[in-house]
Protein backbone atom coordinates (compact mmCIF):
# COMPACT_ATOMS: atom_id res chain seq x y z
CA UNK A 1 0.00 0.00 0.00
CA UNK A 2 1.29 3.44 -0.93
CA UNK A 3 0.53 6.79 0.69
CA UNK A 4 -1.63 7.62 -2.32
CA UNK A 5 -3.65 4.40 -2.21
CA UNK A 6 -4.14 4.79 1.55
CA UNK A 7 -5.48 8.32 1.09
CA UNK A 8 -7.71 7.18 -1.77
CA UNK A 9 -9.24 4.52 0.51
CA UNK A 10 -9.85 7.01 3.33
CA UNK A 11 -11.38 9.58 0.98
CA UNK A 12 -13.60 6.93 -0.61
CA UNK A 13 -14.81 5.89 2.84
CA UNK A 14 -15.54 9.49 3.78
CA UNK A 15 -17.48 10.06 0.57
CA UNK A 16 -19.51 6.90 1.14
CA UNK A 17 -20.34 8.07 4.67
CA UNK A 18 -21.35 11.55 3.45
CA UNK A 19 -23.55 10.10 0.71
CA UNK A 20 -25.25 7.74 3.17
CA UNK A 21 -25.93 10.52 5.65
CA UNK A 22 -27.33 12.85 3.01
CA UNK A 23 -29.48 10.16 1.42
CA UNK A 24 -31.11 9.45 4.78
CA UNK A 25 -31.67 13.11 5.63
CA UNK A 26 -28.92 13.36 8.24
CA UNK A 27 -26.22 16.00 8.43
CA UNK A 28 -22.75 14.46 7.97
CA UNK A 29 -19.89 15.31 10.29
CA UNK A 30 -17.76 18.18 8.98
CA UNK A 31 -14.51 16.57 7.90
CA UNK A 32 -11.20 17.61 6.43
CA UNK A 33 -8.23 15.33 5.88
CA UNK A 34 -4.85 16.24 7.39
CA UNK A 35 -1.85 14.28 6.13
CA UNK A 36 0.90 13.56 8.65
CA UNK A 37 4.64 13.75 8.20
CA UNK A 38 6.08 11.03 10.46
CA UNK A 39 9.31 12.02 12.19
CA UNK A 40 10.73 8.59 11.32
CA UNK A 41 10.71 9.63 7.67
CA UNK A 42 13.41 11.34 5.66
CA UNK A 43 13.15 14.89 4.36
CA UNK A 44 12.45 13.42 0.90
CA UNK A 45 9.56 11.35 2.25
CA UNK A 46 8.17 14.45 3.95
CA UNK A 47 8.23 16.22 0.58
CA UNK A 48 6.38 13.23 -0.89
CA UNK A 49 3.59 13.62 1.67
CA UNK A 50 3.27 17.33 0.95
CA UNK A 51 3.27 16.72 -2.81
CA UNK A 52 0.45 14.21 -2.35
CA UNK A 53 -1.57 16.72 -0.33
CA UNK A 54 -1.08 19.35 -3.03
CA UNK A 55 -2.09 16.91 -5.77
CA UNK A 56 -5.25 15.86 -3.95
CA UNK A 57 -6.24 19.50 -3.57
CA UNK A 58 -7.72 21.67 -0.85
CA UNK A 59 -11.23 20.26 -1.33
CA UNK A 60 -9.94 16.89 -0.08
CA UNK A 61 -6.87 17.66 2.06
CA UNK A 62 -6.89 20.76 4.21
CA UNK A 63 -3.63 20.50 6.12
CA UNK A 64 -0.32 18.91 7.05
CA UNK A 65 0.70 17.62 10.47
CA UNK A 66 4.12 16.80 11.92
CA UNK A 67 3.92 13.95 14.43
CA UNK A 68 5.59 10.77 15.64
CA UNK A 69 8.41 9.98 18.05
CA UNK A 70 9.51 13.43 19.32
CA UNK A 71 13.07 12.23 19.91
CA UNK A 72 13.71 11.44 16.24
CA UNK A 73 15.48 13.73 13.78
CA UNK A 74 15.26 17.52 13.93
CA UNK A 75 13.12 20.47 12.90
CA UNK A 76 15.43 21.28 10.01
CA UNK A 77 14.54 17.96 8.36
CA UNK A 78 10.91 19.07 7.94
CA UNK A 79 10.97 22.85 7.60
CA UNK A 80 11.38 22.85 3.81
CA UNK A 81 8.41 20.51 3.26
CA UNK A 82 6.27 22.46 5.72
CA UNK A 83 7.11 25.76 4.04
CA UNK A 84 6.10 24.27 0.70
CA UNK A 85 2.79 23.14 2.19
CA UNK A 86 2.13 26.63 3.52
CA UNK A 87 2.97 28.21 0.17
CA UNK A 88 0.27 26.03 -1.42
CA UNK A 89 -2.38 27.15 1.05
CA UNK A 90 -2.37 24.12 3.34
CA UNK A 91 -2.87 24.63 7.07
CA UNK A 92 -0.10 23.42 9.39
CA UNK A 93 -0.33 21.75 12.79
CA UNK A 94 2.74 20.57 14.69
CA UNK A 95 3.11 18.11 17.56
CA UNK A 96 5.46 20.12 19.73
CA UNK A 97 7.17 20.07 23.14
CA UNK A 98 6.07 16.51 23.91
CA UNK A 99 9.54 16.20 25.43
CA UNK A 100 11.79 18.99 26.64
CA UNK A 101 13.47 20.28 23.47
CA UNK A 102 13.65 24.07 23.88
CA UNK A 103 15.63 24.81 20.72
CA UNK A 104 13.24 22.88 18.49
CA UNK A 105 10.19 24.30 20.26
CA UNK A 106 11.48 27.82 19.67
CA UNK A 107 11.95 27.05 15.96
CA UNK A 108 8.38 25.77 15.81
CA UNK A 109 7.01 28.87 17.51
CA UNK A 110 8.95 31.08 15.11
CA UNK A 111 7.47 29.13 12.20
CA UNK A 112 3.99 30.22 13.36
CA UNK A 113 1.93 27.13 12.49
CA UNK A 114 -1.86 27.37 12.48
CA UNK A 115 -2.11 25.01 15.46
CA UNK A 116 0.19 23.25 17.91
CA UNK A 117 -0.31 19.91 19.62
CA UNK A 118 0.47 18.92 23.23
CA UNK A 119 3.02 21.59 24.33
CA UNK A 120 3.70 19.67 27.56
CA UNK A 121 7.32 20.56 28.24
CA UNK A 122 7.91 24.31 28.22
CA UNK A 123 10.25 26.56 30.12
CA UNK A 124 8.62 29.69 31.60
CA UNK A 125 10.11 31.82 28.81
CA UNK A 126 8.83 29.50 26.07
CA UNK A 127 5.41 29.44 27.72
CA UNK A 128 5.29 33.23 27.58
CA UNK A 129 6.48 33.15 23.99
CA UNK A 130 3.67 30.73 23.17
CA UNK A 131 1.09 32.96 24.88
CA UNK A 132 2.27 35.94 22.82
CA UNK A 133 1.59 34.07 19.57
CA UNK A 134 -2.05 33.15 20.35
CA UNK A 135 -1.55 29.93 18.33
CA UNK A 136 -4.33 27.48 19.32
CA UNK A 137 -3.08 24.41 21.18
CA UNK A 138 -4.64 20.94 20.86
CA UNK A 139 -4.65 19.45 24.37
CA UNK A 140 -5.13 15.72 24.93
CA UNK A 141 -5.65 15.13 28.65
CA UNK A 142 -5.83 11.32 28.75
CA UNK A 143 -3.00 10.89 26.26
CA UNK A 144 -0.67 13.14 28.23
CA UNK A 145 -1.39 11.37 31.53
CA UNK A 146 -1.12 7.84 30.10
CA UNK A 147 2.18 8.63 28.35
CA UNK A 148 3.45 10.30 31.55
CA UNK A 149 3.98 13.64 29.85
CA UNK A 150 2.22 15.06 32.91
CA UNK A 151 1.77 13.51 36.38
CA UNK A 152 -2.01 13.62 36.48
CA UNK A 153 -5.06 15.56 35.37
CA UNK A 154 -4.82 18.23 38.11
CA UNK A 155 -1.20 18.87 37.02
CA UNK A 156 -2.09 19.25 33.35
CA UNK A 157 -1.07 22.49 31.65
CA UNK A 158 -4.64 22.97 30.43
CA UNK A 159 -5.34 25.06 33.52
CA UNK A 160 -2.53 27.65 33.23
CA UNK A 161 -3.17 27.93 29.49
CA UNK A 162 -6.90 28.37 30.09
CA UNK A 163 -6.42 30.89 32.90
CA UNK A 164 -4.03 32.89 30.70
CA UNK A 165 -6.74 33.13 28.05
CA UNK A 166 -4.67 31.20 25.53
CA UNK A 167 -6.64 29.45 22.75
CA UNK A 168 -7.02 25.75 23.62
CA UNK A 169 -9.08 22.93 22.17
CA UNK A 170 -9.69 19.58 23.84
CA UNK A 171 -8.80 16.61 21.64
CA UNK A 172 -8.57 12.83 22.03
CA UNK A 173 -5.30 11.91 20.32
CA UNK A 174 -5.78 8.24 19.31
CA UNK A 175 -9.21 7.21 20.65
CA UNK A 176 -8.45 3.50 20.40
CA UNK A 177 -5.02 3.57 22.01
CA UNK A 178 -6.09 5.82 24.88
CA UNK A 179 -9.61 4.39 25.19
CA UNK A 180 -11.30 7.76 25.26
CA UNK A 181 -13.78 9.95 23.42
CA UNK A 182 -14.21 13.69 23.06
CA UNK A 183 -17.16 13.61 25.46
CA UNK A 184 -14.97 11.82 28.01
CA UNK A 185 -12.21 14.41 27.63
CA UNK A 186 -14.70 17.22 28.31
CA UNK A 187 -15.99 15.34 31.36
CA UNK A 188 -12.43 14.93 32.65
CA UNK A 189 -11.73 18.64 32.15
CA UNK A 190 -14.94 19.61 33.92
CA UNK A 191 -14.08 17.48 36.95
CA UNK A 192 -10.33 18.16 37.12
CA UNK A 193 -10.56 21.93 36.62
CA UNK A 194 -14.01 22.67 38.10
CA UNK A 195 -15.41 23.95 34.81
CA UNK A 196 -19.05 24.98 34.62
CA UNK A 197 -21.46 24.05 31.85
CA UNK A 198 -21.03 27.56 30.42
CA UNK A 199 -17.24 27.10 30.49
CA UNK A 200 -17.58 23.88 28.50
CA UNK A 201 -19.86 25.47 25.93
CA UNK A 202 -17.38 28.32 25.52
CA UNK A 203 -14.61 25.79 24.86
CA UNK A 204 -16.79 23.97 22.33
CA UNK A 205 -17.77 27.11 20.42
CA UNK A 206 -14.26 28.54 20.37
CA UNK A 207 -12.87 25.23 19.12
CA UNK A 208 -14.96 25.61 15.96
CA UNK A 209 -12.99 28.73 15.12
CA UNK A 210 -9.71 26.82 15.51
CA UNK A 211 -10.66 24.23 12.88
CA UNK A 212 -9.24 24.35 9.35
CA UNK A 213 -12.72 24.60 7.83
CA UNK A 214 -13.86 27.44 5.58
CA UNK A 215 -15.49 30.54 7.08
CA UNK A 216 -18.86 29.40 5.77
CA UNK A 217 -18.45 25.93 7.29
CA UNK A 218 -17.38 27.43 10.62
CA UNK A 219 -20.43 29.70 10.64
CA UNK A 220 -22.72 26.75 9.88
CA UNK A 221 -21.14 24.62 12.60
CA UNK A 222 -21.31 27.44 15.15
CA UNK A 223 -24.99 27.95 14.36
CA UNK A 224 -25.63 24.22 14.78
CA UNK A 225 -23.88 24.18 18.16
CA UNK A 226 -25.80 27.23 19.33
CA UNK A 227 -29.11 25.65 18.34
CA UNK A 228 -28.22 22.43 20.15
CA UNK A 229 -27.24 24.40 23.23
CA UNK A 230 -30.59 26.20 23.16
CA UNK A 231 -32.48 22.93 22.69
CA UNK A 232 -30.70 21.36 25.67
CA UNK A 233 -31.44 24.42 27.78
CA UNK A 234 -35.13 24.25 26.90
CA UNK A 235 -35.22 20.50 27.61
CA UNK A 236 -33.66 21.03 31.05
CA UNK A 237 -36.30 23.62 31.93
CA UNK A 238 -39.26 21.48 30.87
C-alpha positions as a Markdown table, in Angstrom:
| # | Residue | x | y | z |
|---|---|---|---|---|
| 1 | Unk | 0.0 | 0.0 | 0.0 |
| 2 | Unk | 1.3 | 3.4 | -0.9 |
| 3 | Unk | 0.5 | 6.8 | 0.7 |
| 4 | Unk | -1.6 | 7.6 | -2.3 |
| 5 | Unk | -3.7 | 4.4 | -2.2 |
| 6 | Unk | -4.1 | 4.8 | 1.5 |
| 7 | Unk | -5.5 | 8.3 | 1.1 |
| 8 | Unk | -7.7 | 7.2 | -1.8 |
| 9 | Unk | -9.2 | 4.5 | 0.5 |
| 10 | Unk | -9.8 | 7.0 | 3.3 |
| 11 | Unk | -11.4 | 9.6 | 1.0 |
| 12 | Unk | -13.6 | 6.9 | -0.6 |
| 13 | Unk | -14.8 | 5.9 | 2.8 |
| 14 | Unk | -15.5 | 9.5 | 3.8 |
| 15 | Unk | -17.5 | 10.1 | 0.6 |
| 16 | Unk | -19.5 | 6.9 | 1.1 |
| 17 | Unk | -20.3 | 8.1 | 4.7 |
| 18 | Unk | -21.4 | 11.5 | 3.5 |
| 19 | Unk | -23.5 | 10.1 | 0.7 |
| 20 | Unk | -25.2 | 7.7 | 3.2 |
| 21 | Unk | -25.9 | 10.5 | 5.6 |
| 22 | Unk | -27.3 | 12.9 | 3.0 |
| 23 | Unk | -29.5 | 10.2 | 1.4 |
| 24 | Unk | -31.1 | 9.4 | 4.8 |
| 25 | Unk | -31.7 | 13.1 | 5.6 |
| 26 | Unk | -28.9 | 13.4 | 8.2 |
| 27 | Unk | -26.2 | 16.0 | 8.4 |
| 28 | Unk | -22.8 | 14.5 | 8.0 |
| 29 | Unk | -19.9 | 15.3 | 10.3 |
| 30 | Unk | -17.8 | 18.2 | 9.0 |
| 31 | Unk | -14.5 | 16.6 | 7.9 |
| 32 | Unk | -11.2 | 17.6 | 6.4 |
| 33 | Unk | -8.2 | 15.3 | 5.9 |
| 34 | Unk | -4.8 | 16.2 | 7.4 |
| 35 | Unk | -1.8 | 14.3 | 6.1 |
| 36 | Unk | 0.9 | 13.6 | 8.7 |
| 37 | Unk | 4.6 | 13.7 | 8.2 |
| 38 | Unk | 6.1 | 11.0 | 10.5 |
| 39 | Unk | 9.3 | 12.0 | 12.2 |
| 40 | Unk | 10.7 | 8.6 | 11.3 |
| 41 | Unk | 10.7 | 9.6 | 7.7 |
| 42 | Unk | 13.4 | 11.3 | 5.7 |
| 43 | Unk | 13.1 | 14.9 | 4.4 |
| 44 | Unk | 12.5 | 13.4 | 0.9 |
| 45 | Unk | 9.6 | 11.3 | 2.3 |
| 46 | Unk | 8.2 | 14.4 | 3.9 |
| 47 | Unk | 8.2 | 16.2 | 0.6 |
| 48 | Unk | 6.4 | 13.2 | -0.9 |
| 49 | Unk | 3.6 | 13.6 | 1.7 |
| 50 | Unk | 3.3 | 17.3 | 0.9 |
| 51 | Unk | 3.3 | 16.7 | -2.8 |
| 52 | Unk | 0.4 | 14.2 | -2.4 |
| 53 | Unk | -1.6 | 16.7 | -0.3 |
| 54 | Unk | -1.1 | 19.4 | -3.0 |
| 55 | Unk | -2.1 | 16.9 | -5.8 |
| 56 | Unk | -5.3 | 15.9 | -3.9 |
| 57 | Unk | -6.2 | 19.5 | -3.6 |
| 58 | Unk | -7.7 | 21.7 | -0.8 |
| 59 | Unk | -11.2 | 20.3 | -1.3 |
| 60 | Unk | -9.9 | 16.9 | -0.1 |
| 61 | Unk | -6.9 | 17.7 | 2.1 |
| 62 | Unk | -6.9 | 20.8 | 4.2 |
| 63 | Unk | -3.6 | 20.5 | 6.1 |
| 64 | Unk | -0.3 | 18.9 | 7.0 |
| 65 | Unk | 0.7 | 17.6 | 10.5 |
| 66 | Unk | 4.1 | 16.8 | 11.9 |
| 67 | Unk | 3.9 | 14.0 | 14.4 |
| 68 | Unk | 5.6 | 10.8 | 15.6 |
| 69 | Unk | 8.4 | 10.0 | 18.1 |
| 70 | Unk | 9.5 | 13.4 | 19.3 |
| 71 | Unk | 13.1 | 12.2 | 19.9 |
| 72 | Unk | 13.7 | 11.4 | 16.2 |
| 73 | Unk | 15.5 | 13.7 | 13.8 |
| 74 | Unk | 15.3 | 17.5 | 13.9 |
| 75 | Unk | 13.1 | 20.5 | 12.9 |
| 76 | Unk | 15.4 | 21.3 | 10.0 |
| 77 | Unk | 14.5 | 18.0 | 8.4 |
| 78 | Unk | 10.9 | 19.1 | 7.9 |
| 79 | Unk | 11.0 | 22.9 | 7.6 |
| 80 | Unk | 11.4 | 22.8 | 3.8 |
| 81 | Unk | 8.4 | 20.5 | 3.3 |
| 82 | Unk | 6.3 | 22.5 | 5.7 |
| 83 | Unk | 7.1 | 25.8 | 4.0 |
| 84 | Unk | 6.1 | 24.3 | 0.7 |
| 85 | Unk | 2.8 | 23.1 | 2.2 |
| 86 | Unk | 2.1 | 26.6 | 3.5 |
| 87 | Unk | 3.0 | 28.2 | 0.2 |
| 88 | Unk | 0.3 | 26.0 | -1.4 |
| 89 | Unk | -2.4 | 27.2 | 1.1 |
| 90 | Unk | -2.4 | 24.1 | 3.3 |
| 91 | Unk | -2.9 | 24.6 | 7.1 |
| 92 | Unk | -0.1 | 23.4 | 9.4 |
| 93 | Unk | -0.3 | 21.7 | 12.8 |
| 94 | Unk | 2.7 | 20.6 | 14.7 |
| 95 | Unk | 3.1 | 18.1 | 17.6 |
| 96 | Unk | 5.5 | 20.1 | 19.7 |
| 97 | Unk | 7.2 | 20.1 | 23.1 |
| 98 | Unk | 6.1 | 16.5 | 23.9 |
| 99 | Unk | 9.5 | 16.2 | 25.4 |
| 100 | Unk | 11.8 | 19.0 | 26.6 |
| 101 | Unk | 13.5 | 20.3 | 23.5 |
| 102 | Unk | 13.7 | 24.1 | 23.9 |
| 103 | Unk | 15.6 | 24.8 | 20.7 |
| 104 | Unk | 13.2 | 22.9 | 18.5 |
| 105 | Unk | 10.2 | 24.3 | 20.3 |
| 106 | Unk | 11.5 | 27.8 | 19.7 |
| 107 | Unk | 11.9 | 27.1 | 16.0 |
| 108 | Unk | 8.4 | 25.8 | 15.8 |
| 109 | Unk | 7.0 | 28.9 | 17.5 |
| 110 | Unk | 9.0 | 31.1 | 15.1 |
| 111 | Unk | 7.5 | 29.1 | 12.2 |
| 112 | Unk | 4.0 | 30.2 | 13.4 |
| 113 | Unk | 1.9 | 27.1 | 12.5 |
| 114 | Unk | -1.9 | 27.4 | 12.5 |
| 115 | Unk | -2.1 | 25.0 | 15.5 |
| 116 | Unk | 0.2 | 23.2 | 17.9 |
| 117 | Unk | -0.3 | 19.9 | 19.6 |
| 118 | Unk | 0.5 | 18.9 | 23.2 |
| 119 | Unk | 3.0 | 21.6 | 24.3 |
| 120 | Unk | 3.7 | 19.7 | 27.6 |
| 121 | Unk | 7.3 | 20.6 | 28.2 |
| 122 | Unk | 7.9 | 24.3 | 28.2 |
| 123 | Unk | 10.3 | 26.6 | 30.1 |
| 124 | Unk | 8.6 | 29.7 | 31.6 |
| 125 | Unk | 10.1 | 31.8 | 28.8 |
| 126 | Unk | 8.8 | 29.5 | 26.1 |
| 127 | Unk | 5.4 | 29.4 | 27.7 |
| 128 | Unk | 5.3 | 33.2 | 27.6 |
| 129 | Unk | 6.5 | 33.1 | 24.0 |
| 130 | Unk | 3.7 | 30.7 | 23.2 |
| 131 | Unk | 1.1 | 33.0 | 24.9 |
| 132 | Unk | 2.3 | 35.9 | 22.8 |
| 133 | Unk | 1.6 | 34.1 | 19.6 |
| 134 | Unk | -2.0 | 33.2 | 20.4 |
| 135 | Unk | -1.6 | 29.9 | 18.3 |
| 136 | Unk | -4.3 | 27.5 | 19.3 |
| 137 | Unk | -3.1 | 24.4 | 21.2 |
| 138 | Unk | -4.6 | 20.9 | 20.9 |
| 139 | Unk | -4.7 | 19.4 | 24.4 |
| 140 | Unk | -5.1 | 15.7 | 24.9 |
| 141 | Unk | -5.6 | 15.1 | 28.6 |
| 142 | Unk | -5.8 | 11.3 | 28.8 |
| 143 | Unk | -3.0 | 10.9 | 26.3 |
| 144 | Unk | -0.7 | 13.1 | 28.2 |
| 145 | Unk | -1.4 | 11.4 | 31.5 |
| 146 | Unk | -1.1 | 7.8 | 30.1 |
| 147 | Unk | 2.2 | 8.6 | 28.3 |
| 148 | Unk | 3.4 | 10.3 | 31.6 |
| 149 | Unk | 4.0 | 13.6 | 29.8 |
| 150 | Unk | 2.2 | 15.1 | 32.9 |
| 151 | Unk | 1.8 | 13.5 | 36.4 |
| 152 | Unk | -2.0 | 13.6 | 36.5 |
| 153 | Unk | -5.1 | 15.6 | 35.4 |
| 154 | Unk | -4.8 | 18.2 | 38.1 |
| 155 | Unk | -1.2 | 18.9 | 37.0 |
| 156 | Unk | -2.1 | 19.2 | 33.3 |
| 157 | Unk | -1.1 | 22.5 | 31.7 |
| 158 | Unk | -4.6 | 23.0 | 30.4 |
| 159 | Unk | -5.3 | 25.1 | 33.5 |
| 160 | Unk | -2.5 | 27.7 | 33.2 |
| 161 | Unk | -3.2 | 27.9 | 29.5 |
| 162 | Unk | -6.9 | 28.4 | 30.1 |
| 163 | Unk | -6.4 | 30.9 | 32.9 |
| 164 | Unk | -4.0 | 32.9 | 30.7 |
| 165 | Unk | -6.7 | 33.1 | 28.0 |
| 166 | Unk | -4.7 | 31.2 | 25.5 |
| 167 | Unk | -6.6 | 29.4 | 22.8 |
| 168 | Unk | -7.0 | 25.8 | 23.6 |
| 169 | Unk | -9.1 | 22.9 | 22.2 |
| 170 | Unk | -9.7 | 19.6 | 23.8 |
| 171 | Unk | -8.8 | 16.6 | 21.6 |
| 172 | Unk | -8.6 | 12.8 | 22.0 |
| 173 | Unk | -5.3 | 11.9 | 20.3 |
| 174 | Unk | -5.8 | 8.2 | 19.3 |
| 175 | Unk | -9.2 | 7.2 | 20.7 |
| 176 | Unk | -8.4 | 3.5 | 20.4 |
| 177 | Unk | -5.0 | 3.6 | 22.0 |
| 178 | Unk | -6.1 | 5.8 | 24.9 |
| 179 | Unk | -9.6 | 4.4 | 25.2 |
| 180 | Unk | -11.3 | 7.8 | 25.3 |
| 181 | Unk | -13.8 | 9.9 | 23.4 |
| 182 | Unk | -14.2 | 13.7 | 23.1 |
| 183 | Unk | -17.2 | 13.6 | 25.5 |
| 184 | Unk | -15.0 | 11.8 | 28.0 |
| 185 | Unk | -12.2 | 14.4 | 27.6 |
| 186 | Unk | -14.7 | 17.2 | 28.3 |
| 187 | Unk | -16.0 | 15.3 | 31.4 |
| 188 | Unk | -12.4 | 14.9 | 32.7 |
| 189 | Unk | -11.7 | 18.6 | 32.1 |
| 190 | Unk | -14.9 | 19.6 | 33.9 |
| 191 | Unk | -14.1 | 17.5 | 37.0 |
| 192 | Unk | -10.3 | 18.2 | 37.1 |
| 193 | Unk | -10.6 | 21.9 | 36.6 |
| 194 | Unk | -14.0 | 22.7 | 38.1 |
| 195 | Unk | -15.4 | 23.9 | 34.8 |
| 196 | Unk | -19.1 | 25.0 | 34.6 |
| 197 | Unk | -21.5 | 24.1 | 31.9 |
| 198 | Unk | -21.0 | 27.6 | 30.4 |
| 199 | Unk | -17.2 | 27.1 | 30.5 |
| 200 | Unk | -17.6 | 23.9 | 28.5 |
| 201 | Unk | -19.9 | 25.5 | 25.9 |
| 202 | Unk | -17.4 | 28.3 | 25.5 |
| 203 | Unk | -14.6 | 25.8 | 24.9 |
| 204 | Unk | -16.8 | 24.0 | 22.3 |
| 205 | Unk | -17.8 | 27.1 | 20.4 |
| 206 | Unk | -14.3 | 28.5 | 20.4 |
| 207 | Unk | -12.9 | 25.2 | 19.1 |
| 208 | Unk | -15.0 | 25.6 | 16.0 |
| 209 | Unk | -13.0 | 28.7 | 15.1 |
| 210 | Unk | -9.7 | 26.8 | 15.5 |
| 211 | Unk | -10.7 | 24.2 | 12.9 |
| 212 | Unk | -9.2 | 24.4 | 9.4 |
| 213 | Unk | -12.7 | 24.6 | 7.8 |
| 214 | Unk | -13.9 | 27.4 | 5.6 |
| 215 | Unk | -15.5 | 30.5 | 7.1 |
| 216 | Unk | -18.9 | 29.4 | 5.8 |
| 217 | Unk | -18.5 | 25.9 | 7.3 |
| 218 | Unk | -17.4 | 27.4 | 10.6 |
| 219 | Unk | -20.4 | 29.7 | 10.6 |
| 220 | Unk | -22.7 | 26.7 | 9.9 |
| 221 | Unk | -21.1 | 24.6 | 12.6 |
| 222 | Unk | -21.3 | 27.4 | 15.1 |
| 223 | Unk | -25.0 | 28.0 | 14.4 |
| 224 | Unk | -25.6 | 24.2 | 14.8 |
| 225 | Unk | -23.9 | 24.2 | 18.2 |
| 226 | Unk | -25.8 | 27.2 | 19.3 |
| 227 | Unk | -29.1 | 25.7 | 18.3 |
| 228 | Unk | -28.2 | 22.4 | 20.2 |
| 229 | Unk | -27.2 | 24.4 | 23.2 |
| 230 | Unk | -30.6 | 26.2 | 23.2 |
| 231 | Unk | -32.5 | 22.9 | 22.7 |
| 232 | Unk | -30.7 | 21.4 | 25.7 |
| 233 | Unk | -31.4 | 24.4 | 27.8 |
| 234 | Unk | -35.1 | 24.2 | 26.9 |
| 235 | Unk | -35.2 | 20.5 | 27.6 |
| 236 | Unk | -33.7 | 21.0 | 31.1 |
| 237 | Unk | -36.3 | 23.6 | 31.9 |
| 238 | Unk | -39.3 | 21.5 | 30.9 |
